[in-house]
Backbone as a printed PyTorch tensor [residue, N CA C, xyz], in Angstrom:
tensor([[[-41.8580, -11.3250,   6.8690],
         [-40.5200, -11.8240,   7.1070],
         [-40.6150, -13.3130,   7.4540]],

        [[-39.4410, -14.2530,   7.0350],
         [-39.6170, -15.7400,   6.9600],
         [-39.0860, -15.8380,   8.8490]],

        [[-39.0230, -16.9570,   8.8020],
         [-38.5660, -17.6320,  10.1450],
         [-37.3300, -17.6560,   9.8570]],

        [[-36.7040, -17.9450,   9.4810],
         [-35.0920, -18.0660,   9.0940],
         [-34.7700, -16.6470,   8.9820]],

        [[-35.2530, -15.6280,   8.5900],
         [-34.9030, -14.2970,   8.3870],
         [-35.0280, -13.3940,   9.5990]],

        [[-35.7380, -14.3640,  11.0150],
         [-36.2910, -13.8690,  11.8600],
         [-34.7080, -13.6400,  12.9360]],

        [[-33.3810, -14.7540,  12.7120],
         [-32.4000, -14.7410,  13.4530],
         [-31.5750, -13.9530,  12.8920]],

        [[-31.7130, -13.2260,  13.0000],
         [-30.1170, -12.3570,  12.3350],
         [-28.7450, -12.7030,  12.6820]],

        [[-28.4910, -12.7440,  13.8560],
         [-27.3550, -13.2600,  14.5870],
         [-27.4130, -14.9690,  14.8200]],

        [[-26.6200, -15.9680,  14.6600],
         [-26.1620, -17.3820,  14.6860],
         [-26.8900, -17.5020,  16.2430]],

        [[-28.2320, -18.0460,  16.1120],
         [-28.9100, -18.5910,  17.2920],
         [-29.1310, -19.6860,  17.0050]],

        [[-28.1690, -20.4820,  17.5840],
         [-28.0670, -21.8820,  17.7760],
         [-29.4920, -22.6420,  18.0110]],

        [[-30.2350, -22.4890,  18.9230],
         [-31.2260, -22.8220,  19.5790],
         [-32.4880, -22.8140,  18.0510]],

        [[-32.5600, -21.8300,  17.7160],
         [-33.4530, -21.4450,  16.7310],
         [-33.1770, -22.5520,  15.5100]],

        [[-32.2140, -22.4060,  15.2030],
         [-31.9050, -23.8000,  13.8710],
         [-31.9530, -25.1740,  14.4710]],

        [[-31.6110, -25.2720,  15.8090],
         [-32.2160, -26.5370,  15.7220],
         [-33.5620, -26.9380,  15.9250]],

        [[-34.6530, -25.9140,  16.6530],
         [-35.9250, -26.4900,  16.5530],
         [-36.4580, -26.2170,  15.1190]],

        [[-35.8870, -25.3430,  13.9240],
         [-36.3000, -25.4690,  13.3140],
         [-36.0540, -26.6140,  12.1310]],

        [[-34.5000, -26.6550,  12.1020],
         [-34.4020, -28.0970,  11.7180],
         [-34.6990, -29.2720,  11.8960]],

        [[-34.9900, -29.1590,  13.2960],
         [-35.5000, -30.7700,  13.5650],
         [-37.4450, -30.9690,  13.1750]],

        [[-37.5030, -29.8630,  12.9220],
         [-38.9940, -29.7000,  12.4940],
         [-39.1750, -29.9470,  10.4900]],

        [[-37.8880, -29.8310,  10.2160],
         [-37.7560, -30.4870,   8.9420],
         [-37.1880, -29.2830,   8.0240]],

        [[-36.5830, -28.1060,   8.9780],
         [-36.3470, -27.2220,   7.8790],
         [-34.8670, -27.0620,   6.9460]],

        [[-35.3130, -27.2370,   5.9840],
         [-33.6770, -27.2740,   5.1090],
         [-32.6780, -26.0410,   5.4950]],

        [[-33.2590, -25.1850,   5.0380],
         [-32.2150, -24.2340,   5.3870],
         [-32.0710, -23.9290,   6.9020]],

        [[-32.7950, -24.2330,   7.6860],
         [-32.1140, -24.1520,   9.2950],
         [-30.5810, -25.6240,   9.4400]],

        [[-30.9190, -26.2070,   9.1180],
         [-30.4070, -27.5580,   8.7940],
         [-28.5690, -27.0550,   8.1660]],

        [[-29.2690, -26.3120,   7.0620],
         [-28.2320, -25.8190,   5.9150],
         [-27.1870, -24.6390,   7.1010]],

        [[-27.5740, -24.1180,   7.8760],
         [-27.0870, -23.0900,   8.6510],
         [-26.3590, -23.8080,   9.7520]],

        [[-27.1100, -25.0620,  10.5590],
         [-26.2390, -25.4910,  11.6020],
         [-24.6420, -26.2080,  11.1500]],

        [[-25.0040, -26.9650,   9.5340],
         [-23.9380, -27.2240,   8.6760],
         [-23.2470, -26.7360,   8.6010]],

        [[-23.0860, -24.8710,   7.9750],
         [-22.0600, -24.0280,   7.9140],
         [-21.2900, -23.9180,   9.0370]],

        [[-22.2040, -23.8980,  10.1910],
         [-21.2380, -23.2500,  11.6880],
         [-20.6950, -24.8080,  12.3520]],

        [[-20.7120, -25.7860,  11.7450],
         [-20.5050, -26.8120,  12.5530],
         [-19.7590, -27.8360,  11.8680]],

        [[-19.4350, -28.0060,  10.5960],
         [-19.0090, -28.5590,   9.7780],
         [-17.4010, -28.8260,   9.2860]],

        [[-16.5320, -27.6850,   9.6640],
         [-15.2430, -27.7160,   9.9440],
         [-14.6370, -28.5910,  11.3940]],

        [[-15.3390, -28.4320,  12.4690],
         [-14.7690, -29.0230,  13.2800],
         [-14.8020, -30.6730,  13.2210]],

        [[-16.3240, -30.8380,  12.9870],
         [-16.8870, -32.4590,  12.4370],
         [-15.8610, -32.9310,  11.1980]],

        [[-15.2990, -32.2690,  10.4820],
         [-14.1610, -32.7730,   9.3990],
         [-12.9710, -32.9870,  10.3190]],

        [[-12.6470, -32.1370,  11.0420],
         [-11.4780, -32.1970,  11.9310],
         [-11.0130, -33.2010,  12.9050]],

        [[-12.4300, -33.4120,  13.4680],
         [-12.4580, -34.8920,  14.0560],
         [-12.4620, -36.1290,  13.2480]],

        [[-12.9720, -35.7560,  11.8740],
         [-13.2960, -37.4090,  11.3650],
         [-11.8420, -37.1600,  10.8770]],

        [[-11.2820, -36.1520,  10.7110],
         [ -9.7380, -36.4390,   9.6830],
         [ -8.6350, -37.0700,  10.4250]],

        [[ -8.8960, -36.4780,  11.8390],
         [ -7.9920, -37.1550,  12.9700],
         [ -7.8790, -38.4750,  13.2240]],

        [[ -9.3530, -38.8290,  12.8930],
         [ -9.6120, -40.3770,  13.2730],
         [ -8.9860, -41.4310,  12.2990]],

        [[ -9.5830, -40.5640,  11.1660],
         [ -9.1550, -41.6980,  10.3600],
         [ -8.0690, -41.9470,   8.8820]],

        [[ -7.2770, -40.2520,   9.0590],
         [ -5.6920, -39.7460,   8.8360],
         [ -6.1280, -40.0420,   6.9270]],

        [[ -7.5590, -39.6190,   6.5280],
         [ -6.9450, -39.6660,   5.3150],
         [ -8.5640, -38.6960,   4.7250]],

        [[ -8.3140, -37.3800,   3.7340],
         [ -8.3440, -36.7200,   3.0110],
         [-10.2800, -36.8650,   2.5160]],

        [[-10.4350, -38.0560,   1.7470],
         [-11.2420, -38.5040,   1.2000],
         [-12.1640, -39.0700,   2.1050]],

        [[-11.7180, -39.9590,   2.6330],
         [-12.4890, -41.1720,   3.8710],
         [-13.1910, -39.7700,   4.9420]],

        [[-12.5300, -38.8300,   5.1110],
         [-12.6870, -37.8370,   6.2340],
         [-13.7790, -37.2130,   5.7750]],

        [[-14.0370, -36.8680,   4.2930],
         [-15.1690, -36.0400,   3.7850],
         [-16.4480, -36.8910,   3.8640]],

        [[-16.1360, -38.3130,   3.1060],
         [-17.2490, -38.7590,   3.3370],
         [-18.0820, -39.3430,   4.8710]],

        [[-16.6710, -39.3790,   5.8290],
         [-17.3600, -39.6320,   7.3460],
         [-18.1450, -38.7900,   7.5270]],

        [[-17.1570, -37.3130,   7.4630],
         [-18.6390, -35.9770,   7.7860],
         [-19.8320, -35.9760,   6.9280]],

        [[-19.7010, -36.4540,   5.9850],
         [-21.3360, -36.4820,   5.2930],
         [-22.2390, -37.5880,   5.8780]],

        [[-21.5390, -38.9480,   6.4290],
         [-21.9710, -38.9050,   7.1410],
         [-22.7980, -38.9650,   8.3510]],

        [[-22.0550, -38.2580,   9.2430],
         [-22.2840, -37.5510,  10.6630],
         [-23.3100, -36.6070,  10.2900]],

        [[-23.3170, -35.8370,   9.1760],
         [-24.3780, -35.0710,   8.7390],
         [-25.7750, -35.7720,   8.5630]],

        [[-26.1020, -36.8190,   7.5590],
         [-26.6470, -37.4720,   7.7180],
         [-27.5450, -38.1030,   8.8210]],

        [[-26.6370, -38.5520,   9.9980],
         [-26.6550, -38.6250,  10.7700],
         [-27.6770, -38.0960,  11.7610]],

        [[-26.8120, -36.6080,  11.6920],
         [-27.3650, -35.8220,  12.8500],
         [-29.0030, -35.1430,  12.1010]],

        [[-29.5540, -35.3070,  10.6620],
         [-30.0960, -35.3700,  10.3330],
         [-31.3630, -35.7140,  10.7740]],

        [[-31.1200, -37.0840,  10.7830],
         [-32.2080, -38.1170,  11.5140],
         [-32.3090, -38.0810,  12.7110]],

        [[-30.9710, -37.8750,  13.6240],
         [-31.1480, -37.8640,  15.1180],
         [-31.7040, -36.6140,  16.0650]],

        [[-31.6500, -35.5200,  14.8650],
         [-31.4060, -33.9040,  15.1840],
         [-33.2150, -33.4480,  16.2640]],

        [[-34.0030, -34.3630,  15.9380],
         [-35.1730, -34.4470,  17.1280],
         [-34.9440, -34.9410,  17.9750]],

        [[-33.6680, -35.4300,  18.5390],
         [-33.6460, -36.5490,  19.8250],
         [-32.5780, -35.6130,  20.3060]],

        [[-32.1870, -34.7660,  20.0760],
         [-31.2850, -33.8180,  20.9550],
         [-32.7550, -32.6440,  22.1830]],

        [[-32.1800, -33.1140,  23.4360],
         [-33.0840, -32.2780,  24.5780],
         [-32.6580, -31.2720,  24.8580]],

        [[-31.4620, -30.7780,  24.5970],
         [-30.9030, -29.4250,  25.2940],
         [-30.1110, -29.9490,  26.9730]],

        [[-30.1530, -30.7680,  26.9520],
         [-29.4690, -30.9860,  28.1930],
         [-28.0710, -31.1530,  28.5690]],

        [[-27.4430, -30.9360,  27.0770],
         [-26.1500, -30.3790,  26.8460],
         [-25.8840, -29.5810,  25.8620]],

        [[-24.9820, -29.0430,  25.8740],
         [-24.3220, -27.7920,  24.6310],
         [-24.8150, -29.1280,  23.2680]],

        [[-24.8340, -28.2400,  22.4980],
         [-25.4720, -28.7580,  21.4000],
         [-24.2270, -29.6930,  20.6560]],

        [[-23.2270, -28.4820,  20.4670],
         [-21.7270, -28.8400,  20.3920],
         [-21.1920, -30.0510,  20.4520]],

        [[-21.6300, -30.4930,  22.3560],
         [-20.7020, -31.4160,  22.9220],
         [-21.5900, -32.5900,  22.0270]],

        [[-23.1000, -32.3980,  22.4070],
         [-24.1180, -34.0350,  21.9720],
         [-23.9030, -34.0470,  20.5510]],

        [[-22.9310, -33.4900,  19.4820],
         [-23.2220, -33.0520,  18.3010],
         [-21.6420, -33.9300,  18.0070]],

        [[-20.4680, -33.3920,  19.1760],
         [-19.1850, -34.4350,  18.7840],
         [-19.7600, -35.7290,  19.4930]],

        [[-20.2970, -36.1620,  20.4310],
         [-20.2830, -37.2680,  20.4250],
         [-21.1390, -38.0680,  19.6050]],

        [[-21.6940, -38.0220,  18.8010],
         [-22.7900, -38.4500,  17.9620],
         [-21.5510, -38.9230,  16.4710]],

        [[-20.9230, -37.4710,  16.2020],
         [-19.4600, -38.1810,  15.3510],
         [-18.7810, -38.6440,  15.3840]],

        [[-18.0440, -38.1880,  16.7870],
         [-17.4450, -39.8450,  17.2500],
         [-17.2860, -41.1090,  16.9620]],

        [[-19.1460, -41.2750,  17.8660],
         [-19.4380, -42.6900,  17.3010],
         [-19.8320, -43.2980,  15.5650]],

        [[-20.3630, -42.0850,  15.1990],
         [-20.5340, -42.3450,  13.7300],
         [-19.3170, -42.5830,  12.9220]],

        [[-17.8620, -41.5420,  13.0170],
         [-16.7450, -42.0340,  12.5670],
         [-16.3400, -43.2930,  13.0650]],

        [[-15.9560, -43.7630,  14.1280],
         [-15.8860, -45.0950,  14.5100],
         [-16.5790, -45.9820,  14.0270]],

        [[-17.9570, -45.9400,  13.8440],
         [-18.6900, -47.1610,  13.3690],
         [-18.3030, -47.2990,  11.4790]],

        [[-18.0900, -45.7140,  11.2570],
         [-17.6510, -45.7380,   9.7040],
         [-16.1870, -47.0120,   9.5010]],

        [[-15.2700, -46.5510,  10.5080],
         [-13.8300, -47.0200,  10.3510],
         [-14.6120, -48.3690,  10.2120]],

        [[-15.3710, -48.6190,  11.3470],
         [-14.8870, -50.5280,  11.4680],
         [-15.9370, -50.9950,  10.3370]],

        [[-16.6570, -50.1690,   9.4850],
         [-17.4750, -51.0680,   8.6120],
         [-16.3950, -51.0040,   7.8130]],

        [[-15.6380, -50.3210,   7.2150],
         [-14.5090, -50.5230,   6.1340],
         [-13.6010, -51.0270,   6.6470]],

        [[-13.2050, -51.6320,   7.5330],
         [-12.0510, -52.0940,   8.4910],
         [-12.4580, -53.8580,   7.7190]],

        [[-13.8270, -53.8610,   8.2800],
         [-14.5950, -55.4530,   7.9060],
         [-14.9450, -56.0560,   6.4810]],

        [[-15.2260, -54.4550,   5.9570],
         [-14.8860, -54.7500,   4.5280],
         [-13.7220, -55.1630,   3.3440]],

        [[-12.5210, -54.3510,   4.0310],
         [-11.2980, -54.6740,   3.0920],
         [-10.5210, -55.7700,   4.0270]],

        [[-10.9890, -56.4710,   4.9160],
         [-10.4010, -57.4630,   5.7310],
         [-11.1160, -59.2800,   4.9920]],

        [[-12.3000, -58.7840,   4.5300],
         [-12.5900, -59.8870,   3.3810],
         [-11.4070, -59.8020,   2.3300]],

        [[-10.4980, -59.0360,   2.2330],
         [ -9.7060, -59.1150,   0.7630],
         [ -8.1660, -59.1960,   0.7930]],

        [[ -7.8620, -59.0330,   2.1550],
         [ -6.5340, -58.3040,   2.5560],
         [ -6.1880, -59.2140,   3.4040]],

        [[ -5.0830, -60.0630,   3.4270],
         [ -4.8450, -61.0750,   4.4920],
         [ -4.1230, -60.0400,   5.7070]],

        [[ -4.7290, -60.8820,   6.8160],
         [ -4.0140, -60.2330,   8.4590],
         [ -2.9000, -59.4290,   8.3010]],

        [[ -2.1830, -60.2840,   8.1640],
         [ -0.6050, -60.0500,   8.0430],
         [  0.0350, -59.2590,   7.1310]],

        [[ -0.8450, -58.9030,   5.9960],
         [  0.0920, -57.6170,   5.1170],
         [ -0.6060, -56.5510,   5.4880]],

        [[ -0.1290, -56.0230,   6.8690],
         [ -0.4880, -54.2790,   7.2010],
         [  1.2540, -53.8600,   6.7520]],

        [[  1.0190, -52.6140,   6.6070],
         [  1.8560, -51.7650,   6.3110],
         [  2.7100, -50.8480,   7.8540]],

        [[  4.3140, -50.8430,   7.4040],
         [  4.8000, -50.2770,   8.7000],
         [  4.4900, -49.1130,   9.0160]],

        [[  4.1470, -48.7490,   9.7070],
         [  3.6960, -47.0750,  10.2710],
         [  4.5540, -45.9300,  10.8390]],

        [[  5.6000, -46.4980,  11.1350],
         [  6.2210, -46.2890,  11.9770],
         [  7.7790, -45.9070,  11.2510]],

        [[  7.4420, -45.2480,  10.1630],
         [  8.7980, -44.2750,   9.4030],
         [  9.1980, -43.2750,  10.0890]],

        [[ 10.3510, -43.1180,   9.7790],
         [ 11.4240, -42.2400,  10.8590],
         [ 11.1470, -41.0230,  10.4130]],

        [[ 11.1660, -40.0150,  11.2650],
         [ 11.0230, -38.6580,  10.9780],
         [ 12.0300, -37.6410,  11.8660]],

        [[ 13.1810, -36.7980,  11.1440],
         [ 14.1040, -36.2740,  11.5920],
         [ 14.3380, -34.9780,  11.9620]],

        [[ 12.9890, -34.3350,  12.4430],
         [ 12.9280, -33.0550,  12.8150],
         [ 13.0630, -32.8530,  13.6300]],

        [[ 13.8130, -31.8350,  14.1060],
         [ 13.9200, -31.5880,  15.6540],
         [ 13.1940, -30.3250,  15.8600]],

        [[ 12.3500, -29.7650,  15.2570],
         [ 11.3830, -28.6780,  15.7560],
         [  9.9320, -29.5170,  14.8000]],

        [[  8.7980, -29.3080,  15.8450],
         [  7.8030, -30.0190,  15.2720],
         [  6.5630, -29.1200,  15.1180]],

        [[  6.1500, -28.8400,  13.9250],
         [  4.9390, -28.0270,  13.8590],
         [  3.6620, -28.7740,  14.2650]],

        [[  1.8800, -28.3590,  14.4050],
         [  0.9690, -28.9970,  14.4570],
         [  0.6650, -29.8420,  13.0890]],

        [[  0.9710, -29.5410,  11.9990],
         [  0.5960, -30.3190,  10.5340],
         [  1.0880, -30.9520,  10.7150]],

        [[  2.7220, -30.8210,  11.1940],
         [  3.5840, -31.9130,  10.7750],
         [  3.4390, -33.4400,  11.9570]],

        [[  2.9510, -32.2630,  13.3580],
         [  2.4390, -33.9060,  14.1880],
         [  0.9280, -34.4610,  13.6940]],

        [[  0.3990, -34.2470,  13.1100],
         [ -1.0500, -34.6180,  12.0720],
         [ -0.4410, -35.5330,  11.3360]],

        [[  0.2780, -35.1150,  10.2950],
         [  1.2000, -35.9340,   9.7570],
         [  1.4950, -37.6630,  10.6560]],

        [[  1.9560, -37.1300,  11.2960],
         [  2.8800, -38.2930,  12.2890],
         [  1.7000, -39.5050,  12.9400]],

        [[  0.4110, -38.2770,  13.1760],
         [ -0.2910, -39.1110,  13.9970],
         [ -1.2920, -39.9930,  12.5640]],

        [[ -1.4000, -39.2630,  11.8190],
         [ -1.7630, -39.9230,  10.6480],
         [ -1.2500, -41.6330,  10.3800]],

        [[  0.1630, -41.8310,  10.6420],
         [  1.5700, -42.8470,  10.5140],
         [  0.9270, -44.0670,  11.4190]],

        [[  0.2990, -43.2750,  12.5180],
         [ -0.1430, -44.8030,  13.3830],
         [ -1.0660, -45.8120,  12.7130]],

        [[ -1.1290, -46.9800,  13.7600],
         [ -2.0030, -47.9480,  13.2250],
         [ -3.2510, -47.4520,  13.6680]],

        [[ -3.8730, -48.0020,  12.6230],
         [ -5.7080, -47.0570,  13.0830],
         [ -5.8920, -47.1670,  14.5820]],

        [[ -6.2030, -48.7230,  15.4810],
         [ -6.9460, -48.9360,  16.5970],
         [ -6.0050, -47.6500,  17.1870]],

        [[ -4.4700, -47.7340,  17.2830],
         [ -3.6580, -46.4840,  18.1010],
         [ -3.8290, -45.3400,  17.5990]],

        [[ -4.1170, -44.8980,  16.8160],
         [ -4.8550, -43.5050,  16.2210],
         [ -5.8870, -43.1780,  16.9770]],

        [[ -6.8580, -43.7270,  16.4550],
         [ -8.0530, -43.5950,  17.1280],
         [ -8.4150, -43.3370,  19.1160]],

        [[ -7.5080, -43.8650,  19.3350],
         [ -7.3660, -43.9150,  20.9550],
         [ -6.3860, -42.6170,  21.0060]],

        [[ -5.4060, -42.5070,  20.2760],
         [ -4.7260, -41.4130,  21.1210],
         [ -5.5610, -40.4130,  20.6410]],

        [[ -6.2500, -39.9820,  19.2810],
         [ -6.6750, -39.1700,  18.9240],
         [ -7.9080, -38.4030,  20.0580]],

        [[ -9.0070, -39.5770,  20.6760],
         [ -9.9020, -38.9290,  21.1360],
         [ -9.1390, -38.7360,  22.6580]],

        [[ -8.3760, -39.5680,  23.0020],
         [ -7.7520, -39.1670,  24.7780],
         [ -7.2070, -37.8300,  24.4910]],

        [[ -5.8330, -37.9970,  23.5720],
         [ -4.5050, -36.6080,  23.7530],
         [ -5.5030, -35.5320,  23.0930]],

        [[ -6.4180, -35.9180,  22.0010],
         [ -6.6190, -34.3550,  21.0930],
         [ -8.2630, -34.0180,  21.4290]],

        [[ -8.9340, -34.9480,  21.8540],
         [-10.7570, -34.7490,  21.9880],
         [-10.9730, -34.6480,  23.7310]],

        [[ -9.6210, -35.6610,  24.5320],
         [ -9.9790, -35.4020,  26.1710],
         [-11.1870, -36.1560,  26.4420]],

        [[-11.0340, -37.3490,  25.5770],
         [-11.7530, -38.6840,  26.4630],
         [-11.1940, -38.8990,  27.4850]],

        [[-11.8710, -39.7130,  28.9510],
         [-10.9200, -40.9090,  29.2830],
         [-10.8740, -42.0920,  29.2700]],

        [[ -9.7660, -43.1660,  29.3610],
         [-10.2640, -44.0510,  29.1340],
         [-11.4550, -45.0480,  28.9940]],

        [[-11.7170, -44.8860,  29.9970],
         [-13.3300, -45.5080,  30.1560],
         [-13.9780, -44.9770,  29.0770]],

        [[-14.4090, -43.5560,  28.6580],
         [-15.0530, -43.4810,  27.6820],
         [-14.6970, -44.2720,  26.5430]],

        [[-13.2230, -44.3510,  25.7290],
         [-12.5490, -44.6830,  24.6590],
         [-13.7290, -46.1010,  24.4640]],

        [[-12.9180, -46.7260,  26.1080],
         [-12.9770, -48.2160,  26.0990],
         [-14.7400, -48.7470,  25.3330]],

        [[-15.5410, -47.6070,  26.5160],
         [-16.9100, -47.7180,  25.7410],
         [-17.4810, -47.6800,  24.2230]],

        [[-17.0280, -46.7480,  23.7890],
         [-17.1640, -46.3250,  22.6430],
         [-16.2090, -47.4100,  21.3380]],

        [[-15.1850, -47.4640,  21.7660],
         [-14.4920, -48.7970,  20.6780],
         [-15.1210, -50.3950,  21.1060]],

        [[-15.4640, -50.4640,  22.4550],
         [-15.5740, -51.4900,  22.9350],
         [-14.6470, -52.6590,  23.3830]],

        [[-13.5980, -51.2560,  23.7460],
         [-12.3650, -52.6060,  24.4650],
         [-12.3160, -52.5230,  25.5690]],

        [[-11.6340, -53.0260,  26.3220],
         [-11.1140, -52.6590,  27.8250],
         [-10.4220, -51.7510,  28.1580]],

        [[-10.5560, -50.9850,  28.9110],
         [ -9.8220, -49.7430,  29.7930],
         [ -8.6420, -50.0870,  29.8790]],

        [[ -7.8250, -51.1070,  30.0060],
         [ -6.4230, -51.3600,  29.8680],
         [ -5.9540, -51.7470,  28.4770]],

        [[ -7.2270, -52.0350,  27.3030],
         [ -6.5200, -51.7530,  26.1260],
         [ -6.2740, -50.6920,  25.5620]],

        [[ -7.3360, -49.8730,  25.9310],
         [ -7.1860, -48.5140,  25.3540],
         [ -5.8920, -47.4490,  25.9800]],

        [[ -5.6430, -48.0990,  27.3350],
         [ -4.1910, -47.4970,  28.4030],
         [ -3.1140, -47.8750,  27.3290]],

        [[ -3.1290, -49.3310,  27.0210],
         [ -1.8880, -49.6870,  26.2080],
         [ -1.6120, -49.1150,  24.7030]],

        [[ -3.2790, -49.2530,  23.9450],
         [ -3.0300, -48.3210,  22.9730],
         [ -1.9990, -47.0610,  23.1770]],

        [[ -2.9180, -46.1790,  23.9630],
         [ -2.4110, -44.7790,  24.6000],
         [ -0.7270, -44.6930,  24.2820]],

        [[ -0.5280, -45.9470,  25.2120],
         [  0.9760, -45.5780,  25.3940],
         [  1.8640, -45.9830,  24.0550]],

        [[  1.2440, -46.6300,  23.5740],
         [  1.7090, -47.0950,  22.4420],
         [  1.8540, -46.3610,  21.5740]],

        [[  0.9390, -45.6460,  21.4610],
         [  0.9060, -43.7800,  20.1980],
         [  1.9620, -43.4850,  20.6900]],

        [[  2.0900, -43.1420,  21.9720],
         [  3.5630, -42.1350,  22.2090],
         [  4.1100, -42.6100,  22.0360]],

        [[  4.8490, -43.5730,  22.3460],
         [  5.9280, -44.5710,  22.0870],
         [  6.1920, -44.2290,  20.4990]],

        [[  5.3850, -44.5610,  19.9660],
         [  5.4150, -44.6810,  18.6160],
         [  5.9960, -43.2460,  17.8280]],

        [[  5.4250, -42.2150,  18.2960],
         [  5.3150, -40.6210,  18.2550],
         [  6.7400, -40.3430,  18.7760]],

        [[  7.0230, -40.6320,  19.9290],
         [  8.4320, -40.4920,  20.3830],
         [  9.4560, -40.6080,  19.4640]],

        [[  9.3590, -42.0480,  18.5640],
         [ 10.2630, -42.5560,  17.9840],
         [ 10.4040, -42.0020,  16.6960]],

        [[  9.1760, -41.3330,  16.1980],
         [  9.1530, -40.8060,  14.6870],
         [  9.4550, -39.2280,  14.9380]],

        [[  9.5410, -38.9930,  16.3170],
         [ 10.3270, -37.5720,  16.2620],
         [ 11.8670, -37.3130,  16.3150]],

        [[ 12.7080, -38.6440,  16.8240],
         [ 13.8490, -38.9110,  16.5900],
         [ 14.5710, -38.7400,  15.6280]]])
C-alpha cells in the first residue's frame, strides 16, 4: 500500500508533510480541500472572475514553494489565508503598476451606480462590493468579510491605521448609498 493510500480519511497533517517533501499528489489533495475558499478570497479582493482564477493559481504556486516553512504553530487554514492574502494583494498592486504605465490618473471609472433594492441577497452584496474602488474593496473586504483589524489591514497594504479606518468607512458609505 502507497503512502497516500495510507490516509483514508482527509488528514490534513499527512499531506502536508508529504507535500512539502515534494509529493504531487499530497500537494494535489491539499488543493482539492482548500481551493474554493482561496478563490473566494482572491474573488472578494479583487471583484473580477478571471483575475480571481489566476490569483489562486497563484497562491497555489505560492504555497508550493512556501509549503516547508509552515511549523504547525497554527491551523494550517489560518497560515494558508494569510499567505493569500498577501499574495492576492501583492498580485493587485503588480497590475495596479502595470496598467498605471498606460492609463492616466484621472480616467478611473465611477463605482458608485445606484442600486434599487430594498431586500438584499449575499450575491447581490458581492455584486455591490465588487462596485467599489479597489484600495476600498480590499480594506472592507478583509475587515467586514476576513475579520482583520485595522492594524493588520494597515500592515499588510502598508498604509496607516487611519487610512485603512477611512477606507472602512468609506465602503459603507459607499454600500449605504448603492442600497438606496
Amino acid at each position: 500500500m502507497s503512502d497516500t493510500d495510507k490516509a483514508t480519511a482527509f488528514d490534513e497533517a499527512y499531506y502536508i508533510a508529504k507535500a512539502s517533501e515534494g509529493c504531487q499528489k499530497a500537494f494535489q489533495q491539499l488543493y482539492l480541500q482548500h481551493h474554493r475558499r482561496v478563490y473566494g478570497i482572491c474573488f472578494r479582493l479583487c471583484s473580477n472572475h478571471d483575475q480571481a482564477q489566476e490569483i489562486t493559481q497563484n497562491c497555489f504556486v505560492r504555497l508550493w514553494d512556501k509549503l516547508s516553512t509552515f511549523k504547525g504553530e497554527s491551523l494550517f487554514s489560518t497560515w494558508l489565508h494569510q499567505l493569500c492574502v498577501r499574495q492576492a494583494i501583492n498580485d493587485l498592486k503588480a497590475q495596479q503598476r502595470f496598467w498605471q504605465r498606460f492609463i492616466p490618473i484621472d480616467s478611473h471609472h465611477d463605482a458608485t451606480a445606484q442600486c434599487s433594492m430594498p431586500e438584499i441577497e449575499c450575491h447581490q452584496l458581492d455584486k455591490l462590493i465588487a462596485q467599489l474602488p479597489q484600495r476600498t474593496r480590499i480594506v472592507f473586504v478583509l475587515c467586514a468579510i476576513e475579520g482583520y483589524q485595522h492594524e493588520e489591514v494597515g500592515q499588510l497594504l502598508n498604509i496607516a491605521v487611519g487610512t485603512s479606518k477611512a477606507q472602512f468607512h468609506r465602503a459603507k458609505q459607499m454600500l449605504q448609498e448603492m442600497l438606496k
